[in-house]
CSV table of C-alpha atoms and ligand atoms in Angstrom, one decimal:
chain,number,residue,atom,x,y,z
H,1,MET,CA,-5.4,-56.5,32.4
H,2,LEU,CA,-4.5,-52.8,32.6
H,3,PRO,CA,-7.2,-50.3,32.6
H,4,ARG,CA,-7.9,-48.6,29.3
H,5,ALA,CA,-6.6,-45.2,30.4
H,6,ALA,CA,-3.2,-46.6,31.5
H,7,LEU,CA,-2.9,-48.4,28.2
H,8,ILE,CA,-3.4,-45.2,26.3
H,9,HIS,CA,-0.8,-43.5,28.5
H,10,ILE,CA,1.8,-46.2,27.8
H,11,VAL,CA,1.2,-45.9,24.1
H,12,ILE,CA,1.6,-42.1,24.3
H,13,ILE,CA,4.8,-42.4,26.3
H,14,MET,CA,6.2,-44.7,23.7
H,15,ALA,CA,5.1,-42.4,20.9
H,16,LEU,CA,6.8,-39.4,22.6
H,17,GLU,CA,9.9,-41.4,23.3
H,18,GLU,CA,10.0,-42.5,19.7
H,19,LEU,CA,9.6,-39.0,18.5
H,20,ALA,CA,12.4,-37.8,20.9
H,21,GLU,CA,14.7,-40.5,19.6
H,22,GLU,CA,14.0,-39.5,16.0
H,23,LEU,CA,14.5,-35.9,16.9
H,24,LYS,CA,17.8,-36.6,18.5
H,25,GLN,CA,19.0,-38.3,15.3
H,26,ALA,CA,17.7,-35.6,13.1
H,27,GLU,CA,19.5,-33.0,15.2
H,28,ARG,CA,22.7,-35.0,15.2
H,29,ALA,CA,22.6,-35.3,11.4
H,30,ALA,CA,21.9,-31.6,10.9
H,31,LEU,CA,24.7,-30.6,13.2
H,32,ALA,CA,27.1,-33.0,11.5
H,33,THR,CA,26.2,-31.6,8.0
H,34,ILE,CA,26.8,-28.1,9.4
H,35,ALA,CA,30.1,-29.0,11.0
H,36,ALA,CA,31.3,-30.7,7.8
H,37,ALA,CA,30.7,-27.7,5.6
H,38,ALA,CA,34.1,-26.6,4.3
H,39,GLY,CA,33.2,-23.3,2.7
H,40,ILE,CA,30.5,-20.6,2.4
H,41,ALA,CA,29.0,-22.3,-0.7
H,42,ALA,CA,28.9,-25.7,1.1
H,43,ILE,CA,27.1,-24.2,4.2
H,44,GLU,CA,24.6,-22.5,2.0
H,45,ARG,CA,23.8,-25.8,0.4
H,46,ALA,CA,23.4,-27.3,3.9
H,47,ARG,CA,20.8,-24.7,4.8
H,48,PRO,CA,17.7,-26.4,3.4
H,49,VAL,CA,18.9,-29.8,4.6
H,50,ALA,CA,19.4,-28.7,8.2
H,51,MET,CA,16.5,-26.3,8.6
H,52,GLY,CA,14.5,-26.0,5.4
H,53,LYS,CA,10.8,-26.7,5.0
H,54,ASN,CA,11.5,-30.3,4.0
H,55,SER,CA,14.2,-31.0,6.6
H,56,ALA,CA,13.8,-34.0,8.9
H,57,MET,CA,13.0,-31.8,11.9
H,58,ARG,CA,10.2,-30.0,10.2
H,59,GLY,CA,8.9,-33.4,9.3
H,60,LEU,CA,8.7,-34.3,12.9
H,61,LEU,CA,6.6,-31.2,13.6
H,62,LYS,CA,4.1,-32.5,11.1
H,63,ARG,CA,3.7,-35.6,13.1
H,64,LEU,CA,2.6,-33.7,16.2
H,65,GLY,CA,-0.9,-34.1,15.1
H,66,GLY,CA,-0.7,-37.8,15.8
H,67,LEU,CA,-0.1,-37.2,19.5
H,68,PRO,CA,-3.0,-36.5,21.9
H,69,ALA,CA,-3.6,-32.9,22.5
H,70,ALA,CA,-2.3,-32.9,26.0
H,71,GLU,CA,1.2,-34.1,24.8
H,72,ARG,CA,1.5,-31.8,21.9
H,73,PRO,CA,2.8,-28.7,23.7
H,74,GLN,CA,5.7,-30.6,25.3
H,75,ALA,CA,6.6,-32.3,22.1
H,76,GLY,CA,6.4,-29.1,20.1
H,77,GLN,CA,8.6,-27.4,22.6
H,78,ILE,CA,11.4,-30.0,22.4
H,79,ILE,CA,11.3,-29.9,18.6
H,80,ASN,CA,11.5,-26.1,18.6
H,81,GLN,CA,14.4,-26.2,21.1
H,82,ALA,CA,16.3,-28.6,18.9
H,83,GLN,CA,15.6,-26.5,15.8
H,84,ALA,CA,16.9,-23.4,17.6
H,85,ARG,CA,20.1,-25.2,18.5
H,86,VAL,CA,20.6,-26.2,14.9
H,87,GLU,CA,19.9,-22.6,13.7
H,88,SER,CA,22.4,-21.1,16.1
H,89,ALA,CA,25.0,-23.7,15.1
H,90,PHE,CA,24.4,-22.8,11.5
H,91,GLU,CA,24.8,-19.1,12.1
H,92,ALA,CA,28.0,-19.6,14.1
H,93,LYS,CA,29.5,-21.8,11.4
H,94,LEU,CA,28.5,-19.3,8.7
H,95,ALA,CA,30.2,-16.4,10.6
H,96,GLU,CA,33.2,-18.5,11.2
H,97,LEU,CA,33.5,-19.4,7.5
H,98,ARG,CA,33.0,-15.8,6.5
H,99,GLU,CA,35.8,-14.7,8.8
H,100,ALA,CA,38.1,-17.3,7.4
H,101,GLU,CA,37.2,-16.2,3.9
H,102,MET,CA,38.0,-12.6,4.8
H,103,ALA,CA,41.3,-13.6,6.4
H,104,ARG,CA,42.2,-15.5,3.2
H,105,GLN,CA,41.4,-12.6,1.0
H,106,ILE,CA,43.5,-10.2,3.1
H,107,GLU,CA,46.4,-12.6,2.9
H,108,THR,CA,46.2,-13.3,-0.8
H,109,GLN,CA,45.2,-9.9,-2.1
H,110,SER,CA,47.3,-6.9,-1.5
H,111,VAL,CA,46.2,-3.3,-1.7
H,112,ASP,CA,48.8,-0.7,-2.6
H,113,VAL,CA,47.8,2.3,-0.5
H,114,THR,CA,50.3,4.5,-2.3
H,115,LEU,CA,48.4,4.3,-5.6
H,116,PRO,CA,46.8,7.6,-6.6
H,117,GLY,CA,43.1,7.6,-5.7
H,118,THR,CA,40.1,8.6,-7.9
H,119,HIS,CA,39.1,11.9,-6.5
H,120,ALA,CA,35.7,13.4,-7.1
H,121,LYS,CA,35.8,16.8,-8.8
H,122,PRO,CA,33.7,19.2,-6.8
H,123,GLY,CA,31.0,21.0,-8.8
H,124,GLY,CA,30.6,24.8,-8.9
H,125,LEU,CA,27.9,27.3,-9.3
H,126,HIS,CA,26.9,28.6,-12.7
H,127,PRO,CA,28.3,32.1,-13.4
H,128,LEU,CA,24.7,33.5,-13.7
H,129,THR,CA,23.9,32.0,-10.3
H,130,LEU,CA,27.1,33.6,-8.9
H,131,THR,CA,26.0,37.0,-10.2
H,132,LEU,CA,22.5,36.6,-8.9
H,133,ILE,CA,23.8,35.7,-5.5
H,134,GLU,CA,26.0,38.8,-5.5
H,135,ILE,CA,23.1,41.1,-6.7
H,136,GLU,CA,20.9,39.7,-4.0
H,137,ARG,CA,23.6,40.1,-1.4
H,138,ILE,CA,24.2,43.8,-2.3
H,139,PHE,CA,20.5,44.7,-2.3
H,140,THR,CA,19.5,42.7,0.8
H,141,SER,CA,22.4,44.4,2.6
H,142,MET,CA,20.7,47.7,1.8
H,143,GLY,CA,17.4,46.4,3.3
H,144,TYR,CA,15.6,45.1,0.2
H,145,GLU,CA,13.5,42.0,0.3
H,146,ILE,CA,13.4,39.4,-2.4
H,147,ALA,CA,10.0,38.9,-4.2
H,148,SER,CA,9.0,36.8,-7.2
H,149,GLY,CA,6.2,36.3,-9.7
H,150,PRO,CA,5.2,33.7,-12.3
H,151,ASP,CA,6.8,33.3,-15.7
H,152,VAL,CA,3.3,33.0,-17.2
H,153,GLU,CA,1.6,36.3,-16.8
H,154,THR,CA,-1.5,38.2,-17.8
H,155,GLU,CA,-1.3,40.9,-20.4
H,156,HIS,CA,-2.7,43.2,-17.8
H,157,ASN,CA,0.2,42.7,-15.3
H,158,ASN,CA,2.8,42.6,-18.0
H,159,PHE,CA,1.5,45.6,-20.0
H,160,ASP,CA,-1.7,47.5,-19.1
H,161,ALA,CA,-1.0,48.0,-15.4
H,162,LEU,CA,2.5,49.2,-16.4
H,163,ASN,CA,1.0,51.9,-18.6
H,164,ILE,CA,2.0,50.0,-21.8
H,165,LYS,CA,-0.9,50.8,-24.1
H,166,PRO,CA,-2.2,48.2,-26.5
H,167,ASP,CA,-0.5,50.0,-29.5
H,168,HIS,CA,3.0,50.1,-27.8
H,169,PRO,CA,5.6,48.3,-29.9
H,170,ALA,CA,6.5,46.0,-27.0
H,171,ARG,CA,3.1,44.4,-27.6
H,172,ASP,CA,4.0,43.5,-31.1
H,173,MET,CA,3.6,39.8,-31.8
H,174,HIS,CA,7.3,39.7,-32.7
H,175,ASP,CA,8.3,40.5,-29.1
H,176,THR,CA,5.9,38.5,-27.0
H,177,PHE,CA,5.3,34.8,-26.8
H,178,TYR,CA,1.5,34.4,-26.6
H,179,LEU,CA,0.0,31.3,-24.9
H,180,ASP,CA,-3.5,29.8,-25.0
H,181,GLY,CA,-6.1,31.5,-22.9
H,182,GLY,CA,-4.8,35.0,-23.3
H,183,ARG,CA,-1.7,34.4,-21.2
H,184,ILE,CA,1.8,35.4,-22.2
H,185,LEU,CA,5.3,34.6,-21.1
H,186,ARG,CA,6.4,37.7,-19.3
H,187,THR,CA,8.6,40.0,-21.3
H,188,HIS,CA,10.2,41.6,-18.3
H,189,THR,CA,10.1,41.3,-14.5
H,190,SER,CA,8.2,44.5,-14.1
H,191,PRO,CA,4.8,42.7,-13.6
H,192,VAL,CA,6.3,41.7,-10.2
H,193,GLN,CA,6.1,45.4,-9.3
H,194,ILE,CA,2.3,45.3,-9.9
H,195,ARG,CA,1.8,42.0,-8.0
H,196,HIS,CA,3.9,43.3,-5.0
H,197,MET,CA,2.2,46.7,-4.8
H,198,LEU,CA,-1.2,45.1,-4.9
H,199,ALA,CA,-0.3,42.8,-2.1
H,200,HIS,CA,1.7,45.1,0.2
H,201,LYS,CA,1.3,48.6,1.5
H,202,PRO,CA,4.2,51.1,1.1
H,203,PRO,CA,6.9,51.8,2.2
H,204,LEU,CA,8.4,48.8,0.4
H,205,ALA,CA,11.7,47.9,-1.1
H,206,ILE,CA,12.1,44.7,-3.1
H,207,ILE,CA,14.2,43.1,-5.8
H,208,ALA,CA,12.6,40.3,-8.0
H,209,PRO,CA,14.9,38.1,-10.0
H,210,GLY,CA,13.5,35.8,-12.7
H,211,ARG,CA,13.4,34.6,-16.2
H,212,VAL,CA,11.9,36.7,-19.0
H,213,TYR,CA,11.0,35.8,-22.6
H,214,ARG,CA,11.2,37.7,-25.9
H,215,VAL,CA,10.9,36.6,-29.5
H,216,ASP,CA,14.4,37.4,-30.5
H,217,ASP,CA,17.2,35.9,-32.6
H,218,ILE,CA,20.2,34.6,-30.7
H,219,ASP,CA,23.4,36.6,-31.2
H,220,ALA,CA,26.4,37.4,-28.9
H,221,THR,CA,24.3,39.6,-26.6
H,222,HIS,CA,20.7,38.4,-27.1
H,223,SER,CA,18.7,35.3,-26.2
H,224,PRO,CA,15.0,34.6,-26.3
H,225,VAL,CA,15.1,33.6,-22.6
H,226,PHE,CA,17.2,35.6,-20.2
H,227,LEU,CA,17.3,36.7,-16.6
H,228,GLN,CA,16.4,40.0,-15.1
H,229,VAL,CA,16.4,41.5,-11.7
H,230,GLU,CA,13.6,44.0,-11.0
H,231,GLY,CA,13.9,46.6,-8.2
H,232,LEU,CA,11.2,48.7,-6.7
H,233,LEU,CA,11.3,51.1,-3.8
H,234,ILE,CA,8.2,53.1,-2.7
H,235,ASP,CA,8.2,55.6,0.1
H,236,ARG,CA,7.4,59.2,0.8
H,237,GLY,CA,9.5,61.7,-1.0
H,238,VAL,CA,11.6,59.4,-3.2
H,239,SER,CA,13.4,61.3,-6.0
H,240,MET,CA,15.8,60.7,-8.8
H,241,ALA,CA,18.7,61.4,-6.3
H,242,GLN,CA,17.9,58.3,-4.3
H,243,LEU,CA,17.6,56.3,-7.5
H,244,LYS,CA,21.0,57.5,-8.8
H,245,GLY,CA,22.7,57.0,-5.4
H,246,THR,CA,21.3,53.5,-5.0
H,247,LEU,CA,22.3,52.3,-8.5
H,248,THR,CA,25.7,53.9,-8.3
H,249,GLU,CA,26.3,52.1,-5.0
H,250,PHE,CA,25.2,48.9,-6.6
H,251,LEU,CA,27.3,49.3,-9.8
H,252,HIS,CA,30.5,50.0,-7.7
H,253,ALA,CA,29.8,46.9,-5.6
H,254,ILE,CA,29.2,44.6,-8.5
H,255,PHE,CA,31.9,45.9,-11.0
H,256,GLY,CA,34.4,47.5,-8.7
H,257,LYS,CA,35.5,51.0,-9.8
H,258,GLU,CA,37.4,49.8,-12.9
H,259,LEU,CA,34.6,50.2,-15.5
H,260,ALA,CA,33.1,53.6,-16.0
H,261,THR,CA,29.3,53.9,-15.8
H,262,ARG,CA,26.9,56.5,-17.1
H,263,PHE,CA,23.3,57.5,-16.7
H,264,ARG,CA,21.5,58.4,-19.9
H,265,ALA,CA,18.0,59.9,-20.2
H,266,SER,CA,15.6,57.4,-21.7
H,267,TYR,CA,11.9,56.4,-21.9
H,268,PHE,CA,9.8,53.7,-20.4
H,269,PRO,CA,6.0,53.9,-20.3
H,270,PHE,CA,6.0,53.0,-16.6
H,271,THR,CA,8.6,55.4,-15.3
H,272,GLU,CA,8.9,59.2,-15.5
H,273,PRO,CA,11.6,60.4,-15.8
H,274,SER,CA,13.5,57.4,-17.0
H,275,ALA,CA,17.2,56.7,-17.3
H,276,GLU,CA,19.3,53.9,-18.7
H,277,VAL,CA,22.6,52.9,-17.2
H,278,ASP,CA,25.5,51.9,-19.5
H,279,VAL,CA,28.8,50.3,-18.4
H,280,GLN,CA,32.0,50.9,-20.3
H,281,CYS,CA,32.6,48.1,-22.8
H,282,PHE,CA,34.8,45.5,-21.2
H,283,VAL,CA,36.1,44.3,-24.6
H,284,CYS,CA,37.2,47.6,-26.3
H,285,ARG,CA,37.0,49.9,-23.3
H,286,GLY,CA,36.3,52.8,-25.5
H,287,PRO,CA,34.6,53.5,-28.7
H,288,ASP,CA,36.2,51.1,-31.2
H,289,PRO,CA,34.1,51.2,-34.4
H,290,ASP,CA,34.9,47.5,-35.0
H,291,CYS,CA,33.9,46.2,-31.6
H,292,ARG,CA,31.3,43.4,-31.9
H,293,ILE,CA,30.2,43.5,-28.3
H,294,CYS,CA,29.3,47.2,-27.9
H,295,LYS,CA,28.6,47.6,-31.7
H,296,GLY,CA,31.2,50.4,-31.7
H,297,THR,CA,29.6,52.6,-29.1
H,298,GLY,CA,32.1,51.9,-26.2
H,299,TRP,CA,29.1,51.3,-23.9
H,300,LEU,CA,26.9,48.4,-22.9
H,301,GLU,CA,23.4,49.0,-21.6
H,302,VAL,CA,22.8,47.0,-18.4
H,303,LEU,CA,19.9,48.7,-16.6
H,304,GLY,CA,16.6,50.5,-17.2
H,305,SER,CA,15.3,52.7,-14.4
H,306,GLY,CA,13.2,55.6,-13.5
H,307,LEU,CA,10.7,57.1,-11.0
H,308,VAL,CA,7.5,55.0,-10.9
H,309,HIS,CA,4.9,56.7,-13.2
H,310,PRO,CA,2.0,58.2,-11.2
H,311,ASP,CA,-0.5,56.2,-13.4
H,312,VAL,CA,1.2,53.0,-12.3
H,313,LEU,CA,0.8,53.9,-8.7
H,314,ARG,CA,-2.9,54.8,-9.3
H,315,ASN,CA,-3.4,51.4,-11.1
H,316,VAL,CA,-2.5,49.6,-7.8
H,317,GLY,CA,-4.3,51.9,-5.5
H,318,ILE,CA,-1.4,53.9,-4.2
H,319,ASP,CA,-1.9,57.7,-4.0
H,320,PRO,CA,0.9,59.4,-6.0
H,321,ARG,CA,0.4,62.6,-3.9
H,322,GLU,CA,1.5,60.7,-0.8
H,323,PHE,CA,4.0,58.2,-2.2
H,324,SER,CA,6.6,58.1,-4.9
H,325,GLY,CA,9.3,55.6,-5.8
H,326,PHE,CA,11.8,54.3,-8.2
H,327,ALA,CA,12.1,51.1,-10.2
H,328,PHE,CA,14.9,49.5,-12.1
H,329,GLY,CA,15.4,46.4,-14.2
H,330,MET,CA,18.7,44.8,-15.1
H,331,GLY,CA,19.9,42.0,-17.4
H,332,VAL,CA,21.8,39.4,-15.4
H,333,GLU,CA,23.6,37.9,-18.5
H,334,ARG,CA,24.9,41.3,-19.5
H,335,ILE,CA,26.2,42.0,-16.0
H,336,THR,CA,27.8,38.6,-15.8
H,337,MET,CA,29.5,39.1,-19.2
H,338,LEU,CA,30.9,42.4,-17.9
H,339,ARG,CA,32.0,41.0,-14.6
H,340,TYR,CA,34.0,38.1,-16.1
H,341,GLY,CA,34.8,39.3,-19.6
H,342,ILE,CA,32.6,36.7,-21.3
H,343,PRO,CA,32.3,37.5,-25.0
H,344,SER,CA,29.0,35.7,-25.9
H,345,ILE,CA,25.7,35.1,-24.1
H,346,ARG,CA,25.6,31.6,-25.8
H,347,LEU,CA,28.3,30.4,-23.4
H,348,PHE,CA,25.8,30.6,-20.5
H,349,TYR,CA,23.4,28.1,-22.1
H,350,GLU,CA,25.6,25.7,-23.9
H,351,ASN,CA,27.0,24.4,-20.6
H,352,ASP,CA,30.3,23.4,-22.0
H,353,ILE,CA,32.1,21.9,-19.0
H,354,ARG,CA,35.4,23.6,-20.0
H,355,PHE,CA,33.6,27.0,-19.7
H,356,LEU,CA,31.8,26.2,-16.5
H,357,ARG,CA,34.8,24.7,-14.7
H,358,GLN,CA,36.5,28.1,-14.8
H,359,PHE,CA,33.9,29.4,-12.2
H,360,ALA,CA,34.2,26.4,-9.8
V,1,LIG,N1,11.3,46.5,-17.6
V,1,LIG,C1,12.3,47.2,-18.4
V,1,LIG,C2,12.9,46.3,-19.4
V,1,LIG,O1,12.7,45.2,-19.5
V,1,LIG,C3,13.4,47.7,-17.4
V,1,LIG,C4,12.9,48.6,-16.4
V,1,LIG,C5,12.5,48.2,-15.2
V,1,LIG,C6,12.9,50.0,-16.7
V,1,LIG,C7,12.0,49.1,-14.2
V,1,LIG,C8,12.5,50.9,-15.8
V,1,LIG,C9,12.1,50.5,-14.5
V,1,LIG,O2,13.6,46.8,-20.3
């Protein structure tokens, strides 16, 4: 009689051998299925059979539990090795079939490389953006910095600090959009002057582009939302001469010398003295009583300007005996209309592609 230990050993060897035999068969079957697959669809169908959860090989793994612990690692290893061989055979076959499929497509389908392609039309910048970029370029080349402020403003910054008293017509409900909580939509970019002077010590020179809002009916030259660029320069000994020189330089740079410009005495509560700048009407180029664009005057107003009022300087803690400065504000839509001969402000907001394409 064999000792008990030896007996167990023999049984284990047999169990291992049996498992190895079954494994060999399962591997052979899986490899055969893979080899027989005649197309991509067929090999995809063979995937679960060859290596899926319910494949014969995986079934063998489940039987490892029946072996004594000492034998399990070896048995597990030979099953995993077989599984790896099946998997790489599968991948190789799949790649081979894909290549064949590609070769077949190339052979049967022809591409006519001489056919016209579908080419993407490049976009372009909006004409208002083009003008803004140009305005910024001109002023930054003169040493101005670009500043900004919020569209939603306090009445203080938009009006009081700029010397616009509560009874000023600009405060009329018909001009200003009032919001909850006593805020308003800024009616001009001038509050950026206030914000900037409160935050920075002079000397300073900025422009501040941005949207402004006024209760206004839309016509060829008006819109309730439009763009302004504010300008502010504060230094010692600034006079009207520098204001005029700077703006003339700007006007020539932006319009060329073709359109005449004129400075006209005017009034703003926050500048003293004040001047407005008109540009010759690009439509009629002279007083034509029937011109819709300039309303028969021959001129279009594009800029308000003046020397910063001493009260405004005092409001932001700058001593007007030491510093003076000039400020200006321009309408970007108007300037763009003049630059390109655009007859209606509406064209900027309708975004008709036939209009926009002309600026690409
Ligand atoms: N804020 C004025 C307006 O909107 C323009 C302006 C700006 C005038 C700065 C003078 C100085 O009409």
